[in-house]
Amino acid sequence: MHAAQQATFNRDIAPILFQYCAPCHRPGEAGPFPLLTYREAKARARQIAAVTSKRFMPPWLPEPQELRFADELRLSDEQIALIQKWVEQGTVEGAPADLPPAPQFVPGWQLGRPDGIIEAEKPYTLPASGSDMYWNFIFRTPVDRTRWLKAIEIRPGDKRVVHHANILVDRNQSARRLEAEPRAGFPGMELKIESENFDPDSHFLFWKPGTVPKPEPEGMSLRLDKDTDLVLNIHLQPSGKPEKIQPNLGLYFTDKPATHFPLLLQLENDKQLDIPPDEKRFLVTDEFTLPVDVDLLAIYPHAHYLGKDLQALATLPDGSAKTLIHIPQWNLNWQAVYRYADPVPLPKGTTISMRYIYDNSSENLANPNDPPRRVVAGNRSSDEMAHLWLQVLPRVSSNADFDPRMLLQETMARHNLEKNPTDFEAHYNLAAMLQARGAQAEAIQNFELAVRLRPQDATANNALGASLLAAGRIGEALPYLNAALRAQPDNFDAHYNLASALASQDKFLEAIAQYRAAIRLHPDDANAEANLGSALAETGKLSEAKLHFQRALRIDPHHKLARENLEQINRDPKSLQQ
Amino acid sequence: MRRRSLTLRQLLSFLLSIVAAAPLLRALPSSPAAQKTALHLDGAPADPFSTASGKPVVLVFVRTDCPISNRYAPLIQGISSQYGSKVALWLVYPSRTTSSEKIRQHERHYGYRLPALRDPQHALVTQAQVQVTPEAAVFDANHHLLYHGRIDDLYQDFGHARSAATTHELDDAIRAALSGKTPPPNRPGVGCYIADLE
C-alpha cells in the first residue's frame, strides 16, 4: 500500500492477525485474549503495536538465516510498520469487502480422535503467585504389547498458564522413584531418564503455545512398549489465582514400525559453566565432529535464565560455514524446538559448534539472583545449563555392516570423556555401546570406571555385574550385583542377574530367593518365571517348577526355554529328579 | 446504553443534592455531561475521596482480561490486608463494557477481598494519571496525588519479568502517605493500555 494511504483493519491488519496471532489468540488457546475481530483488535491496539514493534509477539527467537525453519512466526519490518501506522491513524475498520475470511481452526484434538487418550492421574494445583514452576506428570501408557506411535498430541491443561511442555520416554519406569506420593507427579525443571539398553530417545515431543502437532515423518514412528512411562515436564507461570492442571495425551498409533532411526545428539559444556557475578559476556563452547553423514532435522537450544546469545554453527569439510541457529536475545519462556523446513545435509567430518553467551549481571532482568551471585551448572532453574540438542537422521549406506547411530553415540561418549574424564554418564554410555558391539573387555573397563565414580549407583553396579557375568567372570560379578541391591533393594534387574549368577554357581536355593524377589517386582516377566522354574526343577521341586513354566508361557506363549523345560518334565520327570 | 446514561443522570443529581444542596436545580441540565464519576458495582455513583474520612486513598487499576494485572492479584490483596484500616484501598476497573457481575466473578476467582469500583468514564483514570493496568495511585489525606505508576519492578517490559521484584513502589508510596515522608518517583507500569479501552 502507498505511504499516504489509510491503513485499515479489514484490508491491512486482519490478514496479519489471522495468520500470526489467531492460532493462539482465540478462545481456549494460550493467548490471554482473542484477536479474531475488529472490536477485539481495537481493544488491544496500542498493546499490539507495542509488542510487535519490540518483537515480543509473535514469539519467535531465531534471527532470519539462510537455513529456513518450518512454521516461522516472524513478522516482516513492513508488517510491523503497518500495525504502527494503523494505530497512529486511529484504528480505522475499513471496508467490509476487504475483510478476508476468518481463519478456520480444527476444534478439539488437532489430528482427529486419538486412538488412545491418557489423563494425568492426579491434577497439580499451581499456586496463585510465586515464581515459575516446573512440574512432571508420569503417564502410565495403556498398551499391552509393543505399538508404534505416529504422533502424540499434548493437551497440557489450561494453556494460559502452561509455557511449554516436553515428553520424555521412560522405558524403565525410573522417574517413578522421584514421586514422593505415588502417581502425584513431582517438581523439577530438568530430569534424567535412565535407559539401560541401546535405545536412545530419538524424537522431540514438545509443546509450546500455538503448536499444531505433526505426525512423525513416514518410517520414523516411535516405539511404545508395555510398561513404558511417558513423563510430561511442564513449565507453568502463576496467573494470580490457583490453577488446577491435569494434562491429557492423545496417542495416535500406526501399523508401520520404524524403518528410519533418527538420533538426538547433545552438545553441551556444563563443566565450563562457572559464571562470576556481574559477568556480562561469559562464553561457553563445545564442538563435535560428525563421524558419519547425517541429515539434520531439528534443533533445540537450551539454557536457563542467564542465557543471552545462543548460536550454533556447522563447518563443513569443504570449509564452508552455515549458521544452524542464532538467538540473539534468549528468553527461556519461549524456548522451542525448531524444525528445519528441509532436512539439512551434513557430511561426515562436519564440525558442529555451540557458542553460548551468558549475562550474570543485574542488567539481565531474568537473573534469578538479586544481587547476582556465582552460578554453576545444575538442574534447578536458578542454576545454568549449556545444552544444544540436534535431531539427526544418519545416512545409511547399503553396504554398511554397522548401525551408524552406535558409531555416533560412541563418538559422542568419547568426546564427552575428552571434555570431562570423570563424566560418569559418558563412561556408562560408552561401556553400553562397547558391550552392544561385543567389545567386552573395554566395556567392562568403562563400567568399572563408572562404578568407581559412583560406587553407590545401582544401575552402574548392576551393569558392571551383568557384563562380568556375560564374560563368565561370575565370582567377580557377585559383589557388584549385591552392591546394586544394597543401593536399591527394588532393582529388578539386579535381583534377576544375581539370581542367574547364583544359579550358574549351582547355588539354586539362593537363586530361587532372588528370582522370587525379582518376580515380586515384575510379576509378568516371562524370563524370570522360566528361570525360577528351572532353578526349582534343579532342586527337585518339579510340580512347583511346572507352575512357573506355565506362568511364563501364559505371559509369552512363545517362550522357548519354558516350553522345552515343561515338555521335558512332562516327558521324563525322573531324569530331572536326580 | 441509553437507559444506563439516563439512570446515571438521575443518580448524579441525587449525589449533587447531598454534596451541594443549593445549586441543585441549576446544575441539573448542564453538569451530567461535564462531570464524570466512577460507580459502585451496584451502579451508584462512587467517590472514594468523600468516604475516605481523612485516610490516604489508594486506587489500583485492573482489568478482568489483563494477564499482567491478574498476576498481581495476590500481591494487591496482600497489600490491602496489610494496610487494612489505615488507607482506603479500592480496585478500579476502567473498562467501559465489563459488567458488575463479571467484576464480582473476577474478584471471587482471584481471591480479592477489597471493594471494587467501575470507572467507565475514566474519571478516576484521569485523576490518577494512570496509563495501563496494573498501575496504582496513592493520594494523601488531602487528596493530593503522591504517586502514580507501577506497583513494583517485576516487569520491565512485555515478556521481561524478573523472578522477583527488586523495588516496591506502591508499598513505598503508601508508607510515605502514612508517614508524611517523600514518595517514590512516578514510574510507568507495564501492562494493558487503558487507552485501548476507549
Coordinates of C-alpha atoms in Angstrom, one line a residue, chain A residues 18 68 74 87 92 103 109 138 180 188 197 203-204 242 253 264 338 346 354 356 372 376 384 399 427 454 574:
Chain A
F18 CA -5.4 -14.1 11.3
R68 CA 14.8 -21.8 6.9
R74 CA 8.3 -13.8 12.3
V87 CA -2.8 2.7 15.4
V92 CA -9.9 2.5 11.3
P103 CA -9.3 -18.3 9.9
W109 CA -7.9 -32.8 19.1
I138 CA 4.1 -39.6 34.8
A180 CA 7.0 -38.5 46.9
G188 CA 11.8 -30.2 38.8
N197 CA 19.7 -50.6 26.6
H203 CA 12.2 -37.7 18.9
F204 CA 11.4 -34.3 20.1
P242 CA -4.7 -21.1 41.9
F253 CA -0.9 -45.4 16.5
L264 CA 19.3 -36.9 19.4
Y338 CA 12.9 -25.6 15.8
L346 CA 25.8 -32.5 7.0
M354 CA 27.9 -24.4 20.0
Y356 CA 26.6 -19.6 24.1
P372 CA 23.9 -11.5 41.2
V376 CA 27.3 -23.0 38.1
E384 CA 22.5 -22.8 34.5
N399 CA 27.0 -51.9 2.3
H427 CA 31.8 -43.8 30.9
R454 CA 29.6 -43.5 41.7
K574 CA 12.5 -88.8 36.6

